[in-house]
mmCIF file of C-alpha atoms in Angstrom:
data_model
loop_
_atom_site.group_PDB
_atom_site.id
_atom_site.type_symbol
_atom_site.label_atom_id
_atom_site.label_comp_id
_atom_site.label_asym_id
_atom_site.label_seq_id
_atom_site.Cartn_x
_atom_site.Cartn_y
_atom_site.Cartn_z
ATOM 1 C CA MET A 1499 -139.488 103.446 30.888
ATOM 2 C CA HIS A 1500 -140.656 107.055 31.194
ATOM 3 C CA ASP A 1501 -140.608 107.437 27.390
ATOM 4 C CA THR A 1502 -142.722 104.303 27.046
ATOM 5 C CA ILE A 1503 -145.366 105.701 29.401
ATOM 6 C CA LYS A 1504 -145.477 108.955 27.434
ATOM 7 C CA ASN A 1505 -145.659 107.218 24.041
ATOM 8 C CA PRO A 1506 -149.256 107.502 22.750
ATOM 9 C CA THR A 1507 -148.736 104.429 20.551
ATOM 10 C CA TYR A 1508 -148.949 102.181 23.604
ATOM 11 C CA TYR A 1509 -152.246 103.766 24.654
ATOM 12 C CA ALA A 1510 -153.494 103.170 21.113
ATOM 13 C CA LEU A 1511 -152.428 99.528 21.416
ATOM 14 C CA ILE A 1512 -154.364 99.164 24.676
ATOM 15 C CA ALA A 1513 -157.419 100.735 23.039
ATOM 16 C CA ALA A 1514 -157.098 98.368 20.074
ATOM 17 C CA LEU A 1515 -156.919 95.371 22.432
ATOM 18 C CA ILE A 1516 -160.057 96.486 24.267
ATOM 19 C CA ILE A 1517 -161.897 96.851 20.964
ATOM 20 C CA LEU A 1518 -160.530 93.482 19.820
ATOM 21 C CA TYR A 1519 -161.818 91.782 22.948
ATOM 22 C CA PHE A 1520 -165.302 93.262 22.624
ATOM 23 C CA VAL A 1521 -165.489 92.411 18.918
ATOM 24 C CA TYR A 1522 -164.538 88.805 19.590
ATOM 25 C CA SER A 1523 -166.703 88.538 22.708
ATOM 26 C CA SER A 1524 -169.775 88.661 20.481
ATOM 27 C CA GLY A 1525 -168.815 85.116 19.475
ATOM 28 C CA LEU A 1526 -168.836 83.756 23.031
ATOM 29 C CA GLY A 1527 -172.323 82.409 22.454
ATOM 30 C CA GLY A 1528 -170.950 80.068 19.790
ATOM 31 C CA THR A 1529 -171.068 76.319 19.713
ATOM 32 C CA LEU A 1530 -168.781 73.326 19.409
ATOM 33 C CA TYR A 1531 -168.090 71.725 16.039
ATOM 34 C CA TYR A 1532 -167.438 68.092 15.245
ATOM 35 C CA ASP A 1533 -163.652 68.600 15.256
ATOM 36 C CA ASP A 1534 -163.944 69.853 18.849
ATOM 37 C CA PHE A 1535 -165.614 66.821 20.373
ATOM 38 C CA ARG A 1536 -162.883 64.159 20.274
ATOM 39 C CA PRO A 1537 -160.113 66.279 21.848
ATOM 40 C CA ILE A 1538 -162.335 68.043 24.401
ATOM 41 C CA SER A 1539 -164.900 65.380 25.289
ATOM 42 C CA GLY A 1540 -162.269 63.478 27.286
ATOM 43 C CA LEU A 1541 -162.723 66.129 29.993
ATOM 44 C CA GLY A 1542 -165.846 64.223 30.984
ATOM 45 C CA ASN A 1543 -163.746 61.163 31.911
ATOM 46 C CA ILE A 1544 -161.408 62.948 34.316
ATOM 47 C CA VAL A 1545 -161.788 61.819 37.929
ATOM 48 C CA ASP A 1546 -158.268 61.901 39.382
ATOM 49 C CA LEU A 1547 -154.632 62.761 38.670
ATOM 50 C CA ASN A 1548 -154.028 59.637 36.583
ATOM 51 C CA SER A 1549 -156.978 60.403 34.328
ATOM 52 C CA LYS A 1550 -155.705 63.988 33.932
ATOM 53 C CA ILE A 1551 -152.306 62.703 32.837
ATOM 54 C CA ALA A 1552 -153.950 60.246 30.466
ATOM 55 C CA TYR A 1553 -156.048 63.063 28.994
ATOM 56 C CA VAL A 1554 -153.070 65.362 28.472
ATOM 57 C CA LEU A 1555 -150.856 62.662 26.945
ATOM 58 C CA GLY A 1556 -153.483 60.657 25.083
ATOM 59 C CA GLU A 1557 -154.556 62.996 22.277
ATOM 60 C CA THR A 1558 -154.203 61.698 18.705
ATOM 61 C CA SER A 1559 -154.681 64.905 16.682
ATOM 62 C CA GLY A 1560 -151.046 64.773 15.652
ATOM 63 C CA PRO A 1561 -148.000 62.503 15.985
ATOM 64 C CA LEU A 1562 -146.742 64.396 19.068
ATOM 65 C CA GLY A 1563 -150.091 64.400 20.858
ATOM 66 C CA ARG A 1564 -150.082 68.190 21.444
ATOM 67 C CA PRO A 1565 -149.804 67.858 25.253
ATOM 68 C CA ILE A 1566 -149.383 71.589 25.960
ATOM 69 C CA SER A 1567 -152.652 72.355 24.205
ATOM 70 C CA MET A 1568 -154.371 69.494 25.998
ATOM 71 C CA LEU A 1569 -152.991 70.754 29.321
ATOM 72 C CA THR A 1570 -154.733 74.093 28.805
ATOM 73 C CA PHE A 1571 -158.050 72.345 28.244
ATOM 74 C CA LEU A 1572 -157.830 71.069 31.820
ATOM 75 C CA ALA A 1573 -158.649 74.635 32.834
ATOM 76 C CA ASN A 1574 -162.053 74.009 31.246
ATOM 77 C CA GLN A 1575 -162.708 70.697 32.981
ATOM 78 C CA ASN A 1576 -165.802 72.029 34.723
ATOM 79 C CA ASP A 1577 -167.056 73.711 31.541
ATOM 80 C CA TRP A 1578 -167.566 70.513 29.557
ATOM 81 C CA PRO A 1579 -169.989 70.028 27.899
ATOM 82 C CA ASP A 1580 -172.383 72.929 28.550
ATOM 83 C CA ASN A 1581 -170.240 76.014 29.149
ATOM 84 C CA VAL A 1582 -168.791 76.746 25.703
ATOM 85 C CA HIS A 1583 -168.551 80.404 26.757
ATOM 86 C CA ASN A 1584 -165.543 79.796 29.031
ATOM 87 C CA ILE A 1585 -163.796 77.532 26.523
ATOM 88 C CA LEU A 1586 -163.967 80.216 23.845
ATOM 89 C CA LEU A 1587 -163.103 82.958 26.356
ATOM 90 C CA PHE A 1588 -159.705 81.309 26.878
ATOM 91 C CA ASN A 1589 -159.135 81.378 23.096
ATOM 92 C CA ILE A 1590 -160.058 85.055 22.825
ATOM 93 C CA ILE A 1591 -157.735 86.039 25.665
ATOM 94 C CA LEU A 1592 -155.010 84.010 23.958
ATOM 95 C CA HIS A 1593 -155.580 85.966 20.734
ATOM 96 C CA CYS A 1594 -155.254 89.252 22.663
ATOM 97 C CA ILE A 1595 -151.978 88.054 24.228
ATOM 98 C CA ASN A 1596 -150.710 87.046 20.798
ATOM 99 C CA ALA A 1597 -151.629 90.496 19.498
ATOM 100 C CA VAL A 1598 -149.408 92.130 22.140
ATOM 101 C CA ILE A 1599 -146.480 89.845 21.281
ATOM 102 C CA VAL A 1600 -147.058 90.493 17.566
ATOM 103 C CA PHE A 1601 -146.812 94.242 18.207
ATOM 104 C CA PHE A 1602 -143.380 93.891 19.816
ATOM 105 C CA LEU A 1603 -142.249 91.414 17.164
ATOM 106 C CA CYS A 1604 -143.331 93.796 14.388
ATOM 107 C CA ASN A 1605 -141.495 96.645 16.105
ATOM 108 C CA LEU A 1606 -138.283 94.612 16.227
ATOM 109 C CA ILE A 1607 -138.578 93.466 12.611
ATOM 110 C CA ILE A 1608 -139.197 97.000 11.350
ATOM 111 C CA LYS A 1609 -136.327 98.436 13.407
ATOM 112 C CA LEU A 1610 -133.945 95.791 12.111
ATOM 113 C CA HIS A 1611 -135.226 96.247 8.562
ATOM 114 C CA ASP A 1612 -134.483 99.977 8.352
ATOM 115 C CA ARG A 1613 -132.776 102.005 11.077
ATOM 116 C CA LYS A 1614 -133.778 105.204 9.283
ATOM 117 C CA ILE A 1615 -137.439 104.655 10.120
ATOM 118 C CA ARG A 1616 -138.409 106.805 13.074
ATOM 119 C CA LYS A 1617 -141.230 106.007 15.460
ATOM 120 C CA THR A 1618 -141.248 102.367 14.466
ATOM 121 C CA GLU A 1619 -143.973 101.800 17.072
ATOM 122 C CA ILE A 1620 -146.467 103.449 14.719
ATOM 123 C CA PHE A 1621 -145.549 101.059 11.918
ATOM 124 C CA ALA A 1622 -145.692 98.153 14.357
ATOM 125 C CA LEU A 1623 -149.120 99.235 15.597
ATOM 126 C CA SER A 1624 -150.427 99.455 12.027
ATOM 127 C CA ALA A 1625 -149.081 95.995 11.171
ATOM 128 C CA SER A 1626 -150.318 94.360 14.373
ATOM 129 C CA MET A 1627 -153.790 95.911 14.026
ATOM 130 C CA LEU A 1628 -153.975 94.769 10.422
ATOM 131 C CA TRP A 1629 -153.165 91.283 11.675
ATOM 132 C CA MET A 1630 -155.263 91.125 14.836
ATOM 133 C CA PHE A 1631 -158.462 92.430 13.199
ATOM 134 C CA SER A 1632 -158.208 90.340 10.039
ATOM 135 C CA PRO A 1633 -161.527 88.493 9.615
ATOM 136 C CA LEU A 1634 -159.621 85.507 8.246
ATOM 137 C CA LEU A 1635 -158.273 84.840 11.752
ATOM 138 C CA ILE A 1636 -161.628 84.764 13.531
ATOM 139 C CA SER A 1637 -162.147 81.019 13.238
ATOM 140 C CA THR A 1638 -158.835 80.373 15.022
ATOM 141 C CA SER A 1639 -160.233 81.838 18.232
ATOM 142 C CA LEU A 1640 -163.913 81.006 17.870
ATOM 143 C CA ILE A 1641 -163.431 77.305 17.120
ATOM 144 C CA ALA A 1642 -162.580 75.679 20.436
ATOM 145 C CA VAL A 1643 -160.037 73.130 19.229
ATOM 146 C CA GLN A 1644 -158.120 75.729 17.221
ATOM 147 C CA ARG A 1645 -156.702 76.852 20.531
ATOM 148 C CA MET A 1646 -153.945 74.492 19.398
ATOM 149 C CA ALA A 1647 -153.105 76.780 16.476
ATOM 150 C CA GLY A 1648 -153.203 79.854 18.717
ATOM 151 C CA LEU A 1649 -150.915 78.302 21.319
ATOM 152 C CA SER A 1650 -148.419 77.120 18.727
ATOM 153 C CA ALA A 1651 -148.399 80.646 17.280
ATOM 154 C CA LEU A 1652 -147.853 82.084 20.778
ATOM 155 C CA PHE A 1653 -144.571 80.189 21.103
ATOM 156 C CA VAL A 1654 -143.554 80.980 17.513
ATOM 157 C CA PHE A 1655 -144.114 84.731 18.014
ATOM 158 C CA LEU A 1656 -142.503 84.742 21.457
ATOM 159 C CA GLY A 1657 -139.519 82.707 20.266
ATOM 160 C CA LEU A 1658 -138.857 85.048 17.341
ATOM 161 C CA THR A 1659 -139.287 88.119 19.559
ATOM 162 C CA LEU A 1660 -136.702 86.860 22.050
ATOM 163 C CA TYR A 1661 -134.406 85.721 19.227
ATOM 164 C CA LEU A 1662 -134.386 89.159 17.615
ATOM 165 C CA SER A 1663 -134.134 90.915 20.989
ATOM 166 C CA CYS A 1664 -130.756 89.248 21.510
ATOM 167 C CA PHE A 1665 -129.305 91.419 18.729
ATOM 168 C CA LYS A 1666 -129.955 94.505 20.875
ATOM 169 C CA PHE A 1667 -127.504 93.353 23.546
ATOM 170 C CA GLN A 1668 -124.270 94.291 21.820
ATOM 171 C CA LYS A 1669 -122.268 94.242 25.065
ATOM 172 C CA ILE A 1670 -122.865 90.500 25.493
ATOM 173 C CA ASN A 1671 -120.112 88.218 24.234
ATOM 174 C CA GLU A 1672 -121.061 87.192 20.695
ATOM 175 C CA LYS A 1673 -120.623 83.488 21.394
ATOM 176 C CA VAL A 1674 -122.853 83.777 24.452
ATOM 177 C CA ARG A 1675 -125.448 85.606 22.364
ATOM 178 C CA LEU A 1676 -125.357 82.868 19.727
ATOM 179 C CA VAL A 1677 -125.839 80.190 22.377
ATOM 180 C CA LEU A 1678 -128.765 82.141 23.871
ATOM 181 C CA GLN A 1679 -130.361 82.511 20.446
ATOM 182 C CA MET A 1680 -130.019 78.826 19.637
ATOM 183 C CA LEU A 1681 -131.466 77.934 23.052
ATOM 184 C CA VAL A 1682 -134.398 80.260 22.431
ATOM 185 C CA ILE A 1683 -135.116 78.783 19.010
ATOM 186 C CA GLY A 1684 -134.752 75.206 20.250
ATOM 187 C CA THR A 1685 -136.874 75.733 23.356
ATOM 188 C CA PHE A 1686 -139.706 77.610 21.699
ATOM 189 C CA THR A 1687 -139.756 75.345 18.658
ATOM 190 C CA THR A 1688 -140.261 72.420 21.014
ATOM 191 C CA LEU A 1689 -143.019 74.223 22.927
ATOM 192 C CA ALA A 1690 -144.714 75.234 19.673
ATOM 193 C CA MET A 1691 -144.551 71.683 18.300
ATOM 194 C CA LEU A 1692 -146.019 70.272 21.516
ATOM 195 C CA SER A 1693 -148.939 72.657 21.019
ATOM 196 C CA LYS A 1694 -149.345 71.854 17.316
ATOM 197 C CA GLU A 1695 -146.841 70.193 15.012
ATOM 198 C CA ASN A 1696 -146.496 73.074 12.562
ATOM 199 C CA GLY A 1697 -144.547 74.854 15.309
ATOM 200 C CA ILE A 1698 -141.533 73.155 13.710
ATOM 201 C CA LEU A 1699 -141.619 76.023 11.212
ATOM 202 C CA LEU A 1700 -140.229 78.500 13.782
ATOM 203 C CA PRO A 1701 -136.591 78.017 12.593
ATOM 204 C CA VAL A 1702 -137.802 78.476 9.008
ATOM 205 C CA PHE A 1703 -139.284 81.859 9.938
ATOM 206 C CA ALA A 1704 -135.982 82.751 11.582
ATOM 207 C CA LEU A 1705 -134.241 81.758 8.340
ATOM 208 C CA VAL A 1706 -136.591 83.999 6.338
ATOM 209 C CA ILE A 1707 -135.789 86.925 8.638
ATOM 210 C CA GLU A 1708 -132.046 86.261 8.383
ATOM 211 C CA LEU A 1709 -132.136 86.152 4.574
ATOM 212 C CA THR A 1710 -134.284 89.257 4.129
ATOM 213 C CA ILE A 1711 -134.714 91.643 7.070
ATOM 214 C CA LEU A 1712 -131.239 91.008 8.515
ATOM 215 C CA ARG A 1713 -129.496 90.588 5.165
ATOM 216 C CA GLU A 1714 -127.512 93.835 5.394
ATOM 217 C CA ASN A 1715 -127.850 94.498 9.115
ATOM 218 C CA SER A 1716 -124.489 94.964 10.832
ATOM 219 C CA LEU A 1717 -125.872 93.756 14.172
ATOM 220 C CA SER A 1718 -126.313 90.241 12.826
ATOM 221 C CA LYS A 1719 -123.138 89.702 10.791
ATOM 222 C CA LYS A 1720 -121.222 87.702 13.388
ATOM 223 C CA TYR A 1721 -122.023 83.973 13.147
ATOM 224 C CA LYS A 1722 -124.629 84.709 10.488
ATOM 225 C CA GLN A 1723 -123.550 81.797 8.294
ATOM 226 C CA LEU A 1724 -123.724 79.415 11.227
ATOM 227 C CA ARG A 1725 -127.275 80.531 12.028
ATOM 228 C CA ILE A 1726 -128.341 80.243 8.403
ATOM 229 C CA ILE A 1727 -126.842 76.745 8.113
ATOM 230 C CA SER A 1728 -128.605 75.650 11.305
ATOM 231 C CA PHE A 1729 -131.990 76.962 10.181
ATOM 232 C CA SER A 1730 -131.481 75.591 6.675
ATOM 233 C CA MET A 1731 -130.953 72.145 8.178
ATOM 234 C CA CYS A 1732 -134.346 72.433 9.853
ATOM 235 C CA LEU A 1733 -135.865 73.398 6.508
ATOM 236 C CA SER A 1734 -134.152 70.412 4.870
ATOM 237 C CA ILE A 1735 -135.635 68.073 7.478
ATOM 238 C CA ILE A 1736 -139.127 69.411 6.764
ATOM 239 C CA ILE A 1737 -138.677 69.065 2.995
ATOM 240 C CA ALA A 1738 -137.327 65.527 3.468
ATOM 241 C CA TYR A 1739 -140.374 64.677 5.570
ATOM 242 C CA LEU A 1740 -142.704 66.012 2.874
ATOM 243 C CA ALA A 1741 -140.813 64.051 0.221
ATOM 244 C CA HIS A 1742 -141.029 60.902 2.317
ATOM 245 C CA SER A 1743 -144.780 61.439 2.804
ATOM 246 C CA THR A 1744 -145.232 61.434 -0.956
ATOM 247 C CA GLY A 1745 -144.493 57.713 -0.988
ATOM 248 C CA ASN A 1746 -147.381 56.959 1.383
ATOM 249 C CA THR A 1747 -150.081 58.812 -0.491
ATOM 250 C CA GLU A 1748 -152.200 55.821 -1.521
ATOM 251 C CA GLN A 1749 -153.070 54.884 2.037
ATOM 252 C CA SER A 1750 -153.183 58.391 3.529
ATOM 253 C CA TYR A 1751 -155.574 59.710 0.858
ATOM 254 C CA MET A 1752 -158.024 56.799 1.062
ATOM 255 C CA SER A 1753 -160.429 58.826 3.206
ATOM 256 C CA ARG A 1754 -160.265 61.903 0.963
ATOM 257 C CA SER A 1755 -162.411 62.805 -2.012
ATOM 258 C CA PHE A 1756 -159.327 64.100 -3.842
ATOM 259 C CA THR A 1757 -155.892 62.778 -4.713
ATOM 260 C CA MET A 1758 -152.538 64.245 -3.750
ATOM 261 C CA THR A 1759 -152.098 65.526 -7.305
ATOM 262 C CA GLU A 1760 -155.449 67.294 -7.159
ATOM 263 C CA ARG A 1761 -154.501 68.777 -3.808
ATOM 264 C CA LEU A 1762 -151.240 70.145 -5.200
ATOM 265 C CA PHE A 1763 -153.054 71.732 -8.159
ATOM 266 C CA THR A 1764 -155.710 73.247 -5.884
ATOM 267 C CA GLN A 1765 -153.560 74.695 -3.110
ATOM 268 C CA PRO A 1766 -152.108 77.619 -5.144
ATOM 269 C CA VAL A 1767 -155.682 78.727 -5.883
ATOM 270 C CA ILE A 1768 -156.538 78.515 -2.182
ATOM 271 C CA LEU A 1769 -153.436 80.475 -1.160
ATOM 272 C CA PHE A 1770 -154.527 83.417 -3.280
ATOM 273 C CA GLU A 1771 -158.043 83.008 -1.909
ATOM 274 C CA TYR A 1772 -156.606 83.372 1.593
ATOM 275 C CA VAL A 1773 -154.795 86.582 0.639
ATOM 276 C CA ARG A 1774 -157.904 88.011 -0.988
ATOM 277 C CA LEU A 1775 -160.079 87.313 2.036
ATOM 278 C CA ALA A 1776 -157.431 88.631 4.414
ATOM 279 C CA PHE A 1777 -157.263 92.058 2.827
ATOM 280 C CA ILE A 1778 -160.473 92.327 0.771
ATOM 281 C CA PRO A 1779 -163.226 91.240 3.169
ATOM 282 C CA ASP A 1780 -166.156 89.223 1.862
ATOM 283 C CA MET A 1781 -168.523 88.475 4.748
ATOM 284 C CA PHE A 1782 -170.229 85.623 2.912
ATOM 285 C CA SER A 1783 -166.965 83.696 2.431
ATOM 286 C CA TYR A 1784 -165.899 83.295 6.062
ATOM 287 C CA ARG A 1785 -167.021 80.078 7.716
ATOM 288 C CA PRO A 1786 -165.509 77.349 9.892
ATOM 289 C CA PHE A 1787 -165.372 74.648 7.232
ATOM 290 C CA HIS A 1788 -164.960 74.520 3.447
ATOM 291 C CA ASP A 1789 -165.561 70.818 2.876
ATOM 292 C CA ASN A 1790 -167.037 71.282 -0.595
ATOM 293 C CA TYR A 1791 -164.266 73.464 -1.976
ATOM 294 C CA GLN A 1792 -163.695 72.723 -5.656
ATOM 295 C CA HIS A 1793 -160.570 70.712 -6.377
ATOM 296 C CA PHE A 1794 -158.760 70.752 -9.692
ATOM 297 C CA SER A 1795 -157.483 67.676 -11.475
ATOM 298 C CA SER A 1796 -155.309 69.404 -14.075
ATOM 299 C CA PRO A 1797 -152.828 72.301 -13.958
ATOM 300 C CA TYR A 1798 -154.122 73.408 -17.358
ATOM 301 C CA GLU A 1799 -157.485 74.521 -16.015
ATOM 302 C CA LEU A 1800 -157.601 78.311 -15.927
ATOM 303 C CA LYS A 1801 -157.676 78.887 -12.151
ATOM 304 C CA PRO A 1802 -154.823 76.562 -11.144
ATOM 305 C CA LEU A 1803 -152.776 77.588 -14.189
ATOM 306 C CA LEU A 1804 -152.989 81.280 -13.313
ATOM 307 C CA ALA A 1805 -152.420 80.606 -9.611
ATOM 308 C CA ILE A 1806 -149.357 78.424 -10.212
ATOM 309 C CA ILE A 1807 -147.845 80.977 -12.612
ATOM 310 C CA ALA A 1808 -148.553 83.852 -10.201
ATOM 311 C CA LEU A 1809 -147.154 81.986 -7.186
ATOM 312 C CA PHE A 1810 -144.010 80.950 -9.047
ATOM 313 C CA SER A 1811 -143.572 84.502 -10.391
ATOM 314 C CA LEU A 1812 -143.902 86.070 -6.929
ATOM 315 C CA PHE A 1813 -141.384 83.622 -5.513
ATOM 316 C CA LEU A 1814 -138.965 84.260 -8.397
ATOM 317 C CA ILE A 1815 -139.267 88.046 -8.019
ATOM 318 C CA ALA A 1816 -138.720 87.691 -4.263
ATOM 319 C CA VAL A 1817 -135.497 85.760 -4.926
ATOM 320 C CA ILE A 1818 -134.205 88.115 -7.633
ATOM 321 C CA LYS A 1819 -135.123 91.340 -5.794
ATOM 322 C CA ILE A 1820 -134.096 90.214 -2.314
ATOM 323 C CA LYS A 1821 -131.426 92.942 -2.115
ATOM 324 C CA LYS A 1822 -133.495 95.799 -3.516
ATOM 325 C CA ILE A 1823 -136.850 95.085 -1.882
ATOM 326 C CA PRO A 1824 -136.098 92.774 1.060
ATOM 327 C CA LEU A 1825 -139.408 93.556 2.757
ATOM 328 C CA PHE A 1826 -141.333 92.235 -0.244
ATOM 329 C CA SER A 1827 -139.168 89.111 -0.258
ATOM 330 C CA PHE A 1828 -139.749 88.744 3.471
ATOM 331 C CA ALA A 1829 -143.538 88.855 3.026
ATOM 332 C CA VAL A 1830 -143.549 86.313 0.189
ATOM 333 C CA PHE A 1831 -141.120 83.880 1.850
ATOM 334 C CA TRP A 1832 -142.897 84.175 5.207
ATOM 335 C CA PHE A 1833 -146.337 83.450 3.762
ATOM 336 C CA ILE A 1834 -145.138 80.508 1.678
ATOM 337 C CA SER A 1835 -143.108 79.093 4.581
ATOM 338 C CA ALA A 1836 -146.114 79.240 6.901
ATOM 339 C CA HIS A 1837 -148.058 77.047 4.446
ATOM 340 C CA LEU A 1838 -145.202 74.628 3.852
ATOM 341 C CA LEU A 1839 -146.791 71.812 5.858
ATOM 342 C CA GLU A 1840 -150.539 72.383 5.725
ATOM 343 C CA SER A 1841 -150.838 73.535 2.111
ATOM 344 C CA THR A 1842 -148.638 71.083 0.237
ATOM 345 C CA ASN A 1843 -148.824 67.306 -0.201
ATOM 346 C CA LEU A 1844 -149.935 66.068 3.247
ATOM 347 C CA SER A 1845 -153.357 64.443 3.218
ATOM 348 C CA LEU A 1846 -155.146 67.220 5.102
ATOM 349 C CA GLU A 1847 -158.387 68.963 4.240
ATOM 350 C CA LEU A 1848 -157.984 71.422 1.386
ATOM 351 C CA TYR A 1849 -159.026 74.626 3.103
ATOM 352 C CA PHE A 1850 -158.933 76.008 6.635
ATOM 353 C CA GLU A 1851 -158.832 79.707 7.517
ATOM 354 C CA HIS A 1852 -156.855 79.118 10.714
ATOM 355 C CA ARG A 1853 -153.818 78.087 8.628
ATOM 356 C CA ASN A 1854 -153.209 81.800 8.113
ATOM 357 C CA TYR A 1855 -152.859 82.714 11.787
ATOM 358 C CA VAL A 1856 -149.065 82.976 11.498
ATOM 359 C CA ALA A 1857 -148.897 83.246 7.708
ATOM 360 C CA LEU A 1858 -150.571 86.660 7.526
ATOM 361 C CA LEU A 1859 -148.066 88.418 9.741
ATOM 362 C CA GLY A 1860 -145.394 88.808 7.037
ATOM 363 C CA PRO A 1861 -147.731 90.438 4.487
ATOM 364 C CA CYS A 1862 -149.245 92.649 7.229
ATOM 365 C CA ILE A 1863 -145.819 94.037 8.144
ATOM 366 C CA ALA A 1864 -144.950 94.691 4.500
ATOM 367 C CA ILE A 1865 -148.269 96.434 3.816
ATOM 368 C CA ALA A 1866 -148.026 98.592 6.955
ATOM 369 C CA VAL A 1867 -144.522 99.802 6.088
ATOM 370 C CA PHE A 1868 -145.495 100.357 2.450
ATOM 371 C CA LEU A 1869 -148.509 102.496 3.390
ATOM 372 C CA GLN A 1870 -146.509 104.536 5.883
ATOM 373 C CA LYS A 1871 -143.810 105.278 3.292
ATOM 374 C CA ILE A 1872 -146.190 106.569 0.635
ATOM 375 C CA PRO A 1873 -145.778 110.348 0.102
ATOM 376 C CA GLU A 1874 -148.374 112.384 2.001
ATOM 377 C CA ARG A 1875 -150.116 113.624 -1.141
ATOM 378 C CA TYR A 1876 -150.900 110.025 -2.148
ATOM 379 C CA LYS A 1877 -151.332 108.455 1.297
ATOM 380 C CA ASN A 1878 -155.023 109.216 1.845
ATOM 381 C CA LEU A 1879 -155.896 107.944 -1.629
ATOM 382 C CA SER A 1880 -153.897 104.733 -1.082
ATOM 383 C CA ILE A 1881 -155.476 104.053 2.308
ATOM 384 C CA THR A 1882 -158.954 104.663 0.856
ATOM 385 C CA ILE A 1883 -158.347 102.275 -2.042
ATOM 386 C CA PHE A 1884 -156.904 99.648 0.310
ATOM 387 C CA SER A 1885 -159.862 100.001 2.697
ATOM 388 C CA LEU A 1886 -162.316 99.393 -0.151
#
């Protein structure tokens, strides 16, 4: 505890959070968008306990109703419809809380990745700051209804942090530790899904960590196969659901201006667009909605062709080089896994920046560790080039 108090990294984290809050607070004068009105407008109908229960359990944004997210909107009952400030304030505070959890999660991942790395808190601070200040994440906190994405991410980050923390308790019976880990994953996956359905990806992120970061770690060898099989089953369920959804495309895409095939050809282009905007800021490209984004009808058009080849190549390299450069594989698998539901064949809008709220964390960790490991004589040049 005494070492923690003396560690300047934690003071730097506090300073970063203060700056983060003040940067985001400039958006408190924002407004509500059309996606906000249906979920939040029900606050105006609340008069008693029964109407509160009906509000929390009656949302139709997703198949599970997202009751945890709806429960938090009850805190803003008196703010509807005029006090948008307080609704967005909740989202900003949530982002700051997520940033703290991300710091500790990054620290655990980096420690488990390479025990030779000293002062892992510095790496974790770099990664978490790269994540928390990314302009691509702004819309998640400054669009009221995207509180759902932030809350789901909260439980994903917290679940993974507790899951990895269990490996530190070597004195605990290994069977007890396994049970605790499975309870953590099950509990926080459920909480994440009840905030937003893509919380079901939590076990997939755990699988990615097991296959890459923990691949050669002696702390995780016991019952490793059992954990991998369990998480792989979750991944199989998700893939089966996506495959099943393919058979219902005619009806589900009736309200869209694009087909499922066009969506599949366009998404690789958008994924690289996300990465570009995450790490090469372009102030004119950030906005809440991208309704008129160009969709591609053929994989032989230049943009989708290059994007598909590049995405497949990165995935293939990540598979082949998983032993030699596990951190690279981790970043690629993490990012792709995070987009498994919202950027594949489901009949959703083509482009939303908030889909990267969890997805960016893997690349941020990899970049932070890469920059810290560059020899001193090249480090300043690398940081300058990256900053540009």
